[in-house]
Amino acid sequence: MIKKITMQQAIFMLSNLQKKEAKLKQQFYGSCRDIPLKKDGESVVSQELVEKNIDRFKEYKILLKDIVNLKKAIHAGNNKVVYEGKTLNELLIEAKMGRQYLSLLEVMIHDSRISLEPNLGVIEYGNPNIEMFEEEIESLDLENKLNELSQLIEKLNTEVEIEVDLEE
């Protein structure tokens, strides 16, 4: 069935389905692996377990199809939406790379320690370029720009509708 939903709803639904998929996979593994099949040549497998596994397997296949369809629709939506000449996908990449860059700078600033070294005394370890990294964060106003970019992405995700073929 084709459903028209916002990107935000699709992302939320995808997250929930992926959690459900992981749980179902664990249940499936637990009920299909290393199960006693015969004792003294006689089957000891219950028909109820066999039928339950068949149902789980069918549910799992439907779940995977929905996950694939949601991912495809989200991907298409991310490439369809354009804001100030950039696709939503490009904005997402900028946000991700910006967060990684900010994280690196923050690690470089806060990475220090003091150690008592034999025959040397108290040694302080750290980055001699802390000021450079602090200035980089401040001059680029990275944290605020990343927050604004994340808010823009969230706003676009609530406004943009996509069509998804879902079984569930």
Coordinates of C-alpha atoms in Angstrom, one line a residue:
M1 CA 0.0 0.0 0.0
I2 CA 1.4 3.4 -1.0
K3 CA 1.5 5.9 1.9
K4 CA 2.3 9.6 1.7
I5 CA 4.3 10.6 4.8
T6 CA 6.7 13.3 5.7
M7 CA 10.5 12.6 5.7
Q8 CA 10.5 13.0 9.5
Q9 CA 7.8 10.3 9.8
A10 CA 9.7 8.0 7.4
I11 CA 12.9 8.4 9.4
F12 CA 11.1 7.7 12.7
M13 CA 9.3 4.7 11.1
L14 CA 12.6 3.4 9.7
S15 CA 14.2 3.6 13.1
N16 CA 11.3 1.7 14.7
L17 CA 11.3 -1.0 12.0
Q18 CA 15.1 -1.5 12.4
K19 CA 14.7 -2.0 16.1
K20 CA 11.8 -4.4 15.4
E21 CA 13.9 -6.2 12.8
A22 CA 16.8 -6.7 15.2
K23 CA 14.5 -8.1 17.9
L24 CA 12.7 -10.4 15.5
K25 CA 16.1 -11.6 14.2
Q26 CA 17.2 -12.5 17.7
Q27 CA 13.9 -14.4 18.3
F28 CA 14.3 -16.2 15.0
Y29 CA 17.9 -17.2 15.8
G30 CA 16.9 -18.4 19.2
S31 CA 14.1 -20.6 17.9
C32 CA 15.8 -22.0 14.8
R33 CA 19.4 -22.7 15.8
D34 CA 20.8 -25.5 17.9
I35 CA 17.3 -27.0 18.5
P36 CA 17.1 -30.7 19.3
L37 CA 15.5 -32.4 16.3
K38 CA 15.5 -36.1 17.2
K39 CA 16.0 -38.2 20.2
D40 CA 16.7 -41.9 19.7
G41 CA 15.7 -41.5 16.0
E42 CA 12.3 -40.0 16.9
S43 CA 11.4 -36.4 16.1
V44 CA 11.1 -34.1 19.1
V45 CA 10.3 -30.9 17.2
S46 CA 6.9 -29.4 18.0
Q47 CA 4.7 -28.5 15.2
E48 CA 3.8 -25.3 17.1
L49 CA 7.5 -24.2 17.0
V50 CA 7.7 -25.0 13.2
E51 CA 4.6 -22.9 12.5
K52 CA 5.8 -20.1 14.7
N53 CA 9.1 -20.0 12.9
I54 CA 7.3 -19.9 9.5
D55 CA 5.2 -16.9 10.7
R56 CA 8.3 -15.1 12.1
F57 CA 10.1 -15.7 8.8
K58 CA 7.2 -14.3 6.8
E59 CA 7.0 -11.3 9.1
Y60 CA 10.8 -10.8 8.8
K61 CA 10.6 -10.7 5.0
I62 CA 7.8 -8.1 5.1
L63 CA 9.8 -6.0 7.6
L64 CA 12.9 -6.1 5.4
K65 CA 10.9 -5.1 2.3
D66 CA 9.5 -2.1 4.3
I67 CA 12.9 -1.1 5.5
V68 CA 14.3 -1.2 2.0
N69 CA 11.4 0.8 0.6
L70 CA 11.7 3.4 3.4
K71 CA 15.4 3.8 2.8
K72 CA 14.9 4.2 -1.0
A73 CA 12.1 6.8 -0.5
I74 CA 14.2 8.7 2.1
H75 CA 17.2 8.6 -0.2
A76 CA 15.1 9.8 -3.2
G77 CA 13.6 12.6 -1.0
N78 CA 17.0 13.7 0.2
N79 CA 18.1 14.1 -3.4
K80 CA 14.8 15.7 -4.6
V81 CA 14.6 18.5 -2.0
V82 CA 16.7 21.6 -2.9
Y83 CA 17.3 24.5 -0.5
E84 CA 19.4 27.4 -1.7
G85 CA 20.9 25.3 -4.5
K86 CA 21.8 22.4 -2.3
T87 CA 20.0 19.1 -2.0
L88 CA 19.0 17.8 1.4
N89 CA 21.5 15.1 0.9
E90 CA 24.3 17.7 0.5
L91 CA 23.1 19.5 3.6
L92 CA 23.2 16.2 5.5
I93 CA 26.7 15.6 4.4
E94 CA 27.8 19.1 5.4
A95 CA 26.2 18.6 8.8
K96 CA 27.9 15.2 9.3
M97 CA 31.3 16.5 8.2
G98 CA 30.9 19.6 10.2
R99 CA 30.1 17.6 13.4
Q100 CA 33.2 15.4 12.8
Y101 CA 35.4 18.5 12.3
L102 CA 34.0 20.1 15.5
S103 CA 34.5 16.9 17.4
L104 CA 38.1 16.7 16.3
L105 CA 38.8 20.3 17.3
E106 CA 37.2 19.7 20.7
V107 CA 39.3 16.5 21.3
M108 CA 42.4 18.4 20.3
I109 CA 41.6 21.2 22.9
H110 CA 40.7 18.9 25.7
D111 CA 43.2 16.1 25.2
S112 CA 45.7 16.7 28.1
R113 CA 46.9 14.8 31.1
I114 CA 49.4 14.9 33.9
S115 CA 51.6 12.0 34.8
L116 CA 54.3 11.3 37.3
E117 CA 57.1 9.8 35.3
P118 CA 59.9 7.9 37.1
N119 CA 63.2 9.9 37.1
L120 CA 61.5 12.8 35.4
G121 CA 58.9 14.2 37.8
V122 CA 55.5 15.5 37.0
I123 CA 55.0 15.8 33.3
E124 CA 52.0 17.6 31.7
Y125 CA 51.0 16.2 28.3
G126 CA 48.8 18.0 25.8
N127 CA 48.4 19.9 22.6
P128 CA 50.7 22.9 22.1
N129 CA 48.3 24.3 19.5
I130 CA 45.2 24.6 21.7
E131 CA 44.8 28.3 20.9
M132 CA 44.7 27.6 17.2
F133 CA 41.9 25.1 17.6
E134 CA 39.9 27.4 20.0
E135 CA 40.2 30.2 17.5
E136 CA 39.1 28.0 14.7
I137 CA 35.9 27.0 16.5
E138 CA 35.3 30.6 17.5
S139 CA 36.0 32.3 14.2
L140 CA 33.9 29.8 12.2
D141 CA 31.1 29.9 14.8
L142 CA 31.0 26.2 14.1
E143 CA 28.6 25.1 16.9
N144 CA 26.0 27.7 16.1
K145 CA 26.2 27.1 12.4
L146 CA 25.9 23.3 12.9
N147 CA 22.9 23.8 15.2
E148 CA 21.2 26.1 12.6
L149 CA 22.0 23.6 9.8
S150 CA 20.5 20.7 11.9
Q151 CA 17.4 22.8 12.6
L152 CA 17.0 23.6 8.9
I153 CA 17.3 19.9 8.1
E154 CA 14.7 19.0 10.7
K155 CA 12.4 21.7 9.3
L156 CA 12.7 20.4 5.8
N157 CA 12.1 16.9 7.0
T158 CA 8.8 18.0 8.5
E159 CA 7.7 19.8 5.4
V160 CA 8.7 17.4 2.6
E161 CA 6.3 14.5 1.8
I162 CA 7.4 11.3 0.1
E163 CA 5.5 8.3 -1.1
V164 CA 6.5 4.9 0.3
D165 CA 5.2 1.4 -0.5
L166 CA 4.7 -0.3 2.8
E167 CA 3.3 -3.8 3.7
E168 CA 2.8 -3.1 7.4

